[in-house]
Short mmCIF file of C-alpha atoms and ligand atoms in Angstrom, two decimals:
data_model
loop_
_atom_site.label_atom_id
_atom_site.label_comp_id
_atom_site.label_asym_id
_atom_site.label_seq_id
_atom_site.Cartn_x
_atom_site.Cartn_y
_atom_site.Cartn_z
CA MET A 27 -0.03 -0.05 -0.01
CA THR A 28 1.32 3.42 -0.87
CA GLU A 29 1.21 6.12 1.77
CA ILE A 30 2.91 9.44 2.15
CA ALA A 31 5.72 8.84 4.64
CA LEU A 32 7.12 12.34 4.46
CA ALA A 33 5.32 15.52 3.41
CA VAL A 34 7.30 18.86 3.10
CA GLU A 35 5.37 22.00 2.34
CA ASN A 36 6.49 25.57 1.68
CA LEU A 37 9.76 24.96 3.60
CA SER A 38 12.23 27.89 3.75
CA PHE A 39 15.41 28.20 5.86
CA ALA A 40 18.24 30.68 6.04
CA TYR A 41 21.60 30.73 7.87
CA ALA A 42 21.71 34.40 8.94
CA ALA A 43 21.42 36.25 5.62
CA LYS A 44 22.14 33.16 3.48
CA LYS A 45 19.02 31.50 2.13
CA ALA A 46 19.64 27.69 1.98
CA LEU A 47 16.10 26.46 1.24
CA ASP A 48 13.47 28.45 -0.69
CA ASN A 49 9.83 27.33 -0.58
CA VAL A 50 10.64 23.57 -0.87
CA GLY A 51 7.79 21.10 -1.15
CA PHE A 52 7.56 17.40 -2.06
CA ASN A 53 6.24 14.02 -0.80
CA VAL A 54 8.12 10.76 -0.21
CA GLN A 55 5.93 7.66 -0.61
CA SER A 56 6.28 4.33 1.26
CA GLY A 57 7.66 1.55 -0.95
CA GLU A 58 9.75 4.09 -3.03
CA CYS A 59 13.25 5.17 -3.12
CA THR A 60 13.32 8.90 -3.64
CA ILE A 61 16.61 10.40 -4.79
CA LEU A 62 17.34 13.99 -3.59
CA LEU A 63 19.74 14.97 -6.31
CA GLY A 64 21.70 18.15 -6.03
CA PRO A 65 25.32 19.50 -6.28
CA ASN A 66 27.32 20.47 -3.25
CA GLY A 67 25.66 23.42 -1.50
CA ALA A 68 22.19 22.66 -2.92
CA GLY A 69 20.71 22.41 0.53
CA LYS A 70 20.35 18.67 0.94
CA SER A 71 21.92 18.40 4.43
CA THR A 72 20.07 21.50 5.58
CA LEU A 73 16.85 19.83 4.60
CA PHE A 74 17.79 16.70 6.52
CA SER A 75 18.68 18.88 9.56
CA LEU A 76 15.13 20.33 9.43
CA ILE A 77 13.48 16.91 8.99
CA THR A 78 15.44 15.50 12.03
CA ARG A 79 14.73 18.65 14.05
CA LEU A 80 18.42 19.57 14.45
CA TYR A 81 17.31 22.95 13.10
CA HIS A 82 14.01 24.66 13.47
CA ALA A 83 12.15 26.03 10.38
CA ARG A 84 10.07 29.11 11.02
CA GLU A 85 8.44 28.84 7.56
CA GLY A 86 6.85 25.75 6.25
CA ARG A 87 5.62 22.38 7.43
CA ILE A 88 7.01 18.80 7.68
CA GLU A 89 4.91 15.79 8.45
CA LEU A 90 6.14 12.19 9.07
CA CYS A 91 3.49 9.59 8.55
CA GLY A 92 0.88 12.24 9.21
CA PHE A 93 2.51 13.58 12.43
CA ASP A 94 3.60 17.16 12.36
CA ILE A 95 7.23 17.37 13.49
CA LYS A 96 6.61 20.49 15.59
CA LYS A 97 3.37 19.60 17.31
CA GLN A 98 3.79 15.78 17.48
CA SER A 99 7.49 15.44 17.42
CA LEU A 100 7.73 12.30 19.55
CA GLN A 101 5.40 10.38 17.32
CA ALA A 102 6.91 11.81 14.19
CA LEU A 103 10.55 11.11 15.10
CA ALA A 104 9.69 7.52 16.15
CA LYS A 105 8.97 6.93 12.47
CA LEU A 106 12.39 8.20 11.36
CA GLY A 107 15.72 6.45 10.78
CA VAL A 108 18.75 8.49 9.78
CA VAL A 109 22.17 7.91 8.33
CA PHE A 110 23.99 11.29 8.57
CA GLN A 111 26.60 12.54 6.06
CA GLN A 112 29.41 12.11 8.62
CA THR A 113 29.87 8.79 10.33
CA THR A 114 28.42 8.86 13.89
CA LEU A 115 29.55 5.46 15.27
CA ASP A 116 31.91 5.20 18.23
CA PRO A 117 35.09 3.73 16.84
CA ASP A 118 36.19 2.27 20.13
CA LEU A 119 32.99 0.30 20.77
CA SER A 120 32.19 -2.99 18.97
CA VAL A 121 29.45 -3.14 16.34
CA THR A 122 27.14 -4.73 18.78
CA GLN A 123 27.87 -2.16 21.50
CA ASN A 124 27.13 0.70 19.08
CA LEU A 125 23.87 -0.87 18.12
CA ARG A 126 22.75 -1.71 21.64
CA TYR A 127 23.40 1.81 22.81
CA HIS A 128 21.17 3.18 19.95
CA ALA A 129 18.45 0.58 20.76
CA ALA A 130 18.54 1.69 24.40
CA LEU A 131 18.05 5.29 23.36
CA HIS A 132 14.88 4.16 21.60
CA GLY A 133 13.63 2.33 24.71
CA ILE A 134 14.06 -1.14 23.22
CA SER A 135 14.74 -3.91 25.83
CA ARG A 136 18.02 -5.72 25.67
CA LYS A 137 16.47 -9.01 24.55
CA ALA A 138 14.41 -7.36 21.81
CA ALA A 139 17.40 -5.29 20.77
CA ASP A 140 19.67 -8.29 20.36
CA LYS A 141 17.10 -9.94 18.18
CA ARG A 142 16.73 -6.89 15.98
CA ILE A 143 20.48 -6.38 15.82
CA GLN A 144 20.97 -9.95 14.64
CA GLU A 145 18.17 -9.62 12.05
CA GLU A 146 19.56 -6.40 10.52
CA LEU A 147 23.26 -7.44 10.65
CA GLU A 148 22.47 -10.74 8.97
CA ARG A 149 20.54 -8.97 6.25
CA LEU A 150 23.68 -6.84 5.61
CA ASN A 151 26.09 -9.75 5.83
CA MET A 152 27.69 -8.11 8.90
CA PHE A 153 26.67 -10.48 11.74
CA GLU A 154 30.05 -12.28 11.75
CA ARG A 155 31.70 -8.92 12.33
CA ARG A 156 29.59 -7.98 15.33
CA ALA A 157 32.23 -8.33 18.04
CA GLU A 158 34.82 -6.21 16.13
CA LYS A 159 35.55 -2.64 17.08
CA VAL A 160 34.11 -0.22 14.51
CA ARG A 161 37.63 1.24 14.07
CA GLN A 162 38.62 -2.00 12.37
CA LEU A 163 35.95 -1.88 9.70
CA ASN A 164 36.35 -0.32 6.28
CA GLY A 165 34.11 2.59 5.15
CA GLY A 166 31.64 0.42 3.34
CA HIS A 167 31.18 -1.86 6.36
CA LYS A 168 30.84 1.10 8.68
CA ARG A 169 28.02 2.41 6.43
CA ARG A 170 26.24 -0.94 6.66
CA VAL A 171 26.37 -0.83 10.47
CA GLU A 172 24.88 2.68 10.30
CA ILE A 173 22.06 1.44 8.08
CA ALA A 174 21.37 -1.45 10.43
CA ARG A 175 21.37 1.03 13.38
CA ALA A 176 18.90 3.33 11.63
CA LEU A 177 16.54 0.46 11.06
CA LEU A 178 16.56 -1.13 14.63
CA HIS A 179 13.36 0.65 15.75
CA LYS A 180 11.59 -0.20 12.46
CA PRO A 181 11.12 3.30 11.12
CA SER A 182 8.77 4.06 8.20
CA LEU A 183 11.13 6.49 6.62
CA LEU A 184 14.96 6.17 6.18
CA LEU A 185 17.01 9.29 5.45
CA LEU A 186 20.43 8.69 3.90
CA ASP A 187 22.75 11.63 3.43
CA GLU A 188 25.30 10.92 0.67
CA PRO A 189 25.80 7.38 2.12
CA THR A 190 28.23 6.15 -0.54
CA VAL A 191 30.62 9.08 -0.82
CA GLY A 192 34.22 8.01 -0.44
CA LEU A 193 33.38 4.29 -0.94
CA ASP A 194 34.79 2.01 -3.66
CA MET A 195 32.56 0.74 -6.36
CA PRO A 196 31.69 -2.69 -4.95
CA SER A 197 30.74 -1.14 -1.60
CA ARG A 198 28.59 1.52 -3.26
CA GLN A 199 26.76 -1.03 -5.29
CA ALA A 200 26.20 -3.28 -2.24
CA ILE A 201 24.55 -0.36 -0.39
CA VAL A 202 22.49 0.83 -3.33
CA GLU A 203 21.23 -2.78 -3.81
CA HIS A 204 20.54 -3.30 -0.14
CA VAL A 205 18.52 -0.15 0.29
CA HIS A 206 16.46 -0.87 -2.94
CA GLN A 207 15.73 -4.39 -1.56
CA LEU A 208 14.56 -2.90 1.78
CA VAL A 209 12.26 -0.57 -0.01
CA LYS A 210 10.67 -3.39 -1.93
CA GLN A 211 10.55 -6.04 0.82
CA GLN A 212 9.46 -3.85 3.68
CA ASN A 213 7.52 -1.07 2.01
CA LEU A 214 10.03 1.36 3.48
CA ALA A 215 10.19 4.96 2.33
CA VAL A 216 13.63 6.22 1.50
CA LEU A 217 14.97 9.70 0.92
CA TRP A 218 18.50 9.37 -0.49
CA ALA A 219 20.56 12.50 -0.90
CA THR A 220 23.35 12.39 -3.47
CA HIS A 221 25.18 14.25 -6.24
CA LEU A 222 26.02 10.97 -7.98
CA ILE A 223 23.63 10.32 -10.85
CA ASP A 224 24.70 6.72 -11.29
CA GLU A 225 22.90 5.88 -8.08
CA ILE A 226 19.47 6.52 -9.60
CA ALA A 227 17.54 3.33 -10.55
CA ALA A 228 14.88 3.44 -13.28
CA ASP A 229 11.92 3.12 -10.92
CA ASP A 230 13.15 5.70 -8.33
CA SER A 231 11.49 9.01 -7.83
CA LEU A 232 13.64 12.03 -8.11
CA ILE A 233 13.74 15.51 -6.56
CA VAL A 234 16.23 17.85 -8.16
CA LEU A 235 17.39 20.48 -5.69
CA HIS A 236 19.50 23.41 -6.82
CA LYS A 237 20.38 26.51 -4.80
CA GLY A 238 17.75 25.61 -2.29
CA GLN A 239 14.92 25.29 -4.78
CA VAL A 240 13.21 22.22 -6.17
CA LYS A 241 13.80 22.33 -9.89
CA ALA A 242 12.06 19.10 -10.86
CA LYS A 243 10.28 16.20 -9.16
CA GLY A 244 8.52 12.90 -10.05
CA LYS A 245 9.44 9.47 -11.36
CA LEU A 246 12.70 9.51 -13.24
CA ALA A 247 10.88 8.91 -16.53
CA GLU A 248 8.57 11.93 -15.84
CA VAL A 249 11.42 14.22 -14.94
CA LEU A 250 13.24 13.25 -18.17
CA ALA A 251 10.07 13.79 -20.20
CA ALA A 252 9.39 17.20 -18.67
CA SER A 253 12.99 18.42 -19.04
CA GLY A 254 13.51 17.01 -22.51
CA ALA A 255 16.75 15.44 -21.30
CA ALA A 256 17.89 12.00 -22.43
CA ASP A 257 19.05 10.75 -19.02
CA ALA A 258 19.71 11.86 -15.43
CA GLY A 259 23.18 13.08 -16.37
CA ALA A 260 21.68 15.53 -18.91
CA VAL A 261 19.17 16.82 -16.34
CA PHE A 262 22.07 17.43 -13.92
CA GLN A 263 24.08 19.13 -16.66
CA GLN A 264 21.11 21.50 -17.44
CA LEU A 265 21.41 22.55 -13.79
CA ALA A 266 25.05 23.17 -14.10
CA GLN A 267 24.49 25.42 -17.14
CA GLU A 268 21.96 27.43 -15.18
CA ARG A 269 24.72 28.19 -12.71
CA LYS A 270 26.70 30.01 -15.36
CA PRO A 271 26.15 33.78 -15.37
P1 ADP B 10 24.44 20.13 0.48
O1 ADP B 10 24.25 19.19 1.71
O2 ADP B 10 23.47 19.98 -0.61
O3 ADP B 10 25.82 20.10 0.03
P2 ADP B 10 24.07 22.14 2.53
O4 ADP B 10 22.69 21.98 3.06
O5 ADP B 10 25.19 21.67 3.37
O6 ADP B 10 24.13 21.60 1.06
O7 ADP B 10 24.35 23.70 2.35
C1 ADP B 10 23.40 24.58 1.71
C2 ADP B 10 23.93 25.92 1.74
O8 ADP B 10 23.90 26.47 3.08
C3 ADP B 10 25.35 26.21 1.23
O9 ADP B 10 25.45 27.37 0.58
C4 ADP B 10 26.20 26.15 2.48
O10 ADP B 10 27.36 26.95 2.33
C5 ADP B 10 25.27 26.78 3.48
N1 ADP B 10 25.45 26.35 4.86
C6 ADP B 10 25.40 25.06 5.26
N2 ADP B 10 25.61 24.95 6.60
C7 ADP B 10 25.80 26.22 7.00
C8 ADP B 10 26.06 26.80 8.32
N3 ADP B 10 26.16 26.03 9.43
N4 ADP B 10 26.21 28.12 8.42
C9 ADP B 10 26.12 28.90 7.26
N5 ADP B 10 25.90 28.44 6.04
C10 ADP B 10 25.76 27.09 5.90
MG1 MG B 11 25.43 17.72 2.43
#
């Protein structure tokens, strides 16, 4: 069943005098991977900071599964799993310790947490590595642990902020495939921020963000048809041209 997991309406945000988001609006549906495509500085991480309530938006509205993040923030944030742009694991704790700590923050009992940790790590082929310190893992494996962690409390929406930057090709592909599987198997809604066009699959939805404004949105095929571009690379290039004076 398709539902709106994330609704953003008329959202604007500025850092002092610098406008970072300008009247942004879009929906993210369950069972869909929505790619938030934009070059560096487009406003992707700022948008994530507003959705996670790190920053407060004076203008606009954000709803998670129908819960307003300002008025019903506890219910709204319970629906949300996040993988931030910068790694936020403790390198000196083991994989399991990192995950248990996060589960405890969500009020999950130790027994239930250990069950969920095993399920998610097995899905990501990381269960054998559970006793290792995070410091010993490579970048791709750290990202997998962060994805497992973000899913422990069974959120409806998963936010991923440039999750594959700095990873080698096999690690990138593994993460792209895993997340797409989750979307299909669990009816999860995903919002995936990236500037890498090769991460867009044919049946993904796309939001093109540039200088804080949504320039295009819809299924990849619809965006291509509307822009007259042959592929996602050409859409991105159109943006780059707009940047020239
Ligand atoms: P992206 O994640 O798409 O690269 P960001 O959301 O990080 O973009 O940045 C959007 C704009 O806001 C950029 O122009 C950036 O320089 C500016 N910006 C981001 N964070 C801050 C901050 N803490 N203070 C001032 N300006 C910021
Ligand atoms: Mg960013």
